[in-house]
């Protein structure tokens, strides 16, 4: 009995650490018709955790994405939009009218990307 309790206590931290994925925290803002896009869903593609995030009344959401993932899908009443995360990045502003995403790191504009959009 003592041995099995010791074994469990020994293995518990190993199991807990093996389930942790390193995550990046990224702020996103979605804009449509020069207005914040409220209630849009942001999905991390191909992530078995299946977590999604929703934008607030300001069109903003803070997502936590594994460091080894780079594809994000945006869901709202409209076309399916795919976005590739280009690192390093702190925040992303997505303008759905111009179909462009702007990436920022340490408050400096780092990159711009054209969005992939599929039908309505």
XYZ file of C-alpha atoms in Angstrom:
120
model
C 0.000 0.000 0.000
C 2.817 2.378 0.933
C 4.624 1.654 -2.314
C 1.592 2.397 -4.487
C 0.943 5.729 -2.731
C 4.600 6.710 -3.172
C 4.442 5.699 -6.829
C 1.321 7.811 -7.404
C 2.851 10.810 -5.649
C 6.012 10.404 -7.721
C 4.165 10.133 -11.059
C 1.601 12.879 -10.453
C 3.935 15.854 -11.215
C 5.289 14.075 -14.296
C 1.788 13.547 -15.679
C 0.767 17.125 -14.873
C 3.822 18.602 -16.602
C 3.418 16.432 -19.691
C -0.067 17.874 -20.317
C 1.063 21.501 -20.314
C 1.510 23.149 -23.697
C 3.364 26.401 -24.038
C 0.845 29.056 -25.022
C 1.172 32.526 -26.512
C -1.309 35.191 -25.423
C -2.374 37.420 -28.306
C -4.880 40.287 -28.305
C -7.050 40.444 -31.405
C -9.381 43.148 -32.678
C -11.844 42.487 -35.501
C -13.237 45.340 -37.593
C -16.087 45.209 -40.128
C -17.515 48.321 -41.848
C -15.239 50.501 -39.663
C -17.014 49.146 -36.556
C -15.893 46.569 -33.987
C -17.184 43.089 -34.849
C -18.992 41.899 -31.713
C -19.579 38.255 -30.865
C -17.330 36.758 -33.531
C -15.782 33.356 -32.799
C -12.057 32.754 -33.058
C -11.060 29.094 -33.422
C -7.570 27.636 -33.216
C -7.296 25.284 -36.207
C -6.148 21.690 -35.614
C -5.983 22.014 -31.829
C -7.330 18.939 -30.090
C -8.287 21.096 -27.077
C -10.907 22.691 -29.323
C -11.009 25.949 -27.393
C -12.570 28.993 -29.040
C -12.733 32.650 -28.077
C -15.401 35.334 -28.616
C -14.962 39.029 -29.284
C -16.473 41.490 -26.808
C -18.459 44.706 -27.481
C -15.246 46.413 -28.601
C -14.536 43.638 -31.131
C -11.594 42.469 -29.026
C -10.572 39.076 -27.683
C -7.501 37.721 -25.952
C -6.617 34.299 -27.291
C -4.247 31.697 -25.924
C -2.701 29.706 -28.752
C -0.098 26.925 -28.567
C 3.316 28.019 -29.799
C 3.293 25.228 -32.395
C -0.032 26.348 -33.949
C -0.362 29.142 -36.470
C -3.781 28.830 -38.137
C -6.822 30.676 -36.771
C -10.366 30.670 -38.198
C -12.774 33.543 -37.673
C -16.482 32.749 -37.533
C -19.322 35.282 -37.841
C -22.352 35.937 -40.036
C -20.372 35.948 -43.248
C -17.575 34.120 -45.023
C -15.102 31.781 -43.345
C -11.877 33.689 -42.772
C -8.503 32.056 -42.167
C -5.597 33.834 -40.588
C -2.001 32.743 -40.121
C -0.282 33.869 -36.913
C 3.104 35.392 -37.743
C 5.306 35.503 -34.656
C 6.572 37.367 -32.693
C 3.265 39.141 -32.074
C 1.432 40.801 -29.166
C -1.680 41.937 -30.994
C -3.428 41.612 -34.338
C -5.948 43.992 -35.922
C -8.094 42.295 -38.564
C -9.986 44.501 -41.027
C -12.513 42.295 -42.782
C -13.429 44.925 -45.402
C -9.872 45.334 -46.671
C -9.199 41.607 -46.007
C -5.954 42.453 -44.232
C -4.453 41.730 -40.839
C -1.863 43.969 -39.167
C 0.546 42.447 -36.641
C 2.069 44.356 -33.725
C 4.892 43.472 -31.351
C 5.866 45.811 -28.499
C 3.453 48.419 -29.966
C 5.318 48.459 -33.296
C 3.749 47.410 -36.582
C 5.609 44.299 -37.659
C 3.802 42.793 -40.610
C 0.712 42.832 -42.802
C -1.069 39.834 -44.309
C -3.902 39.314 -46.769
C -6.695 37.133 -45.349
C -7.953 33.919 -46.936
C -11.721 34.199 -47.354
C -14.098 31.407 -48.467
C -17.665 32.135 -49.634
C -20.725 33.026 -47.603
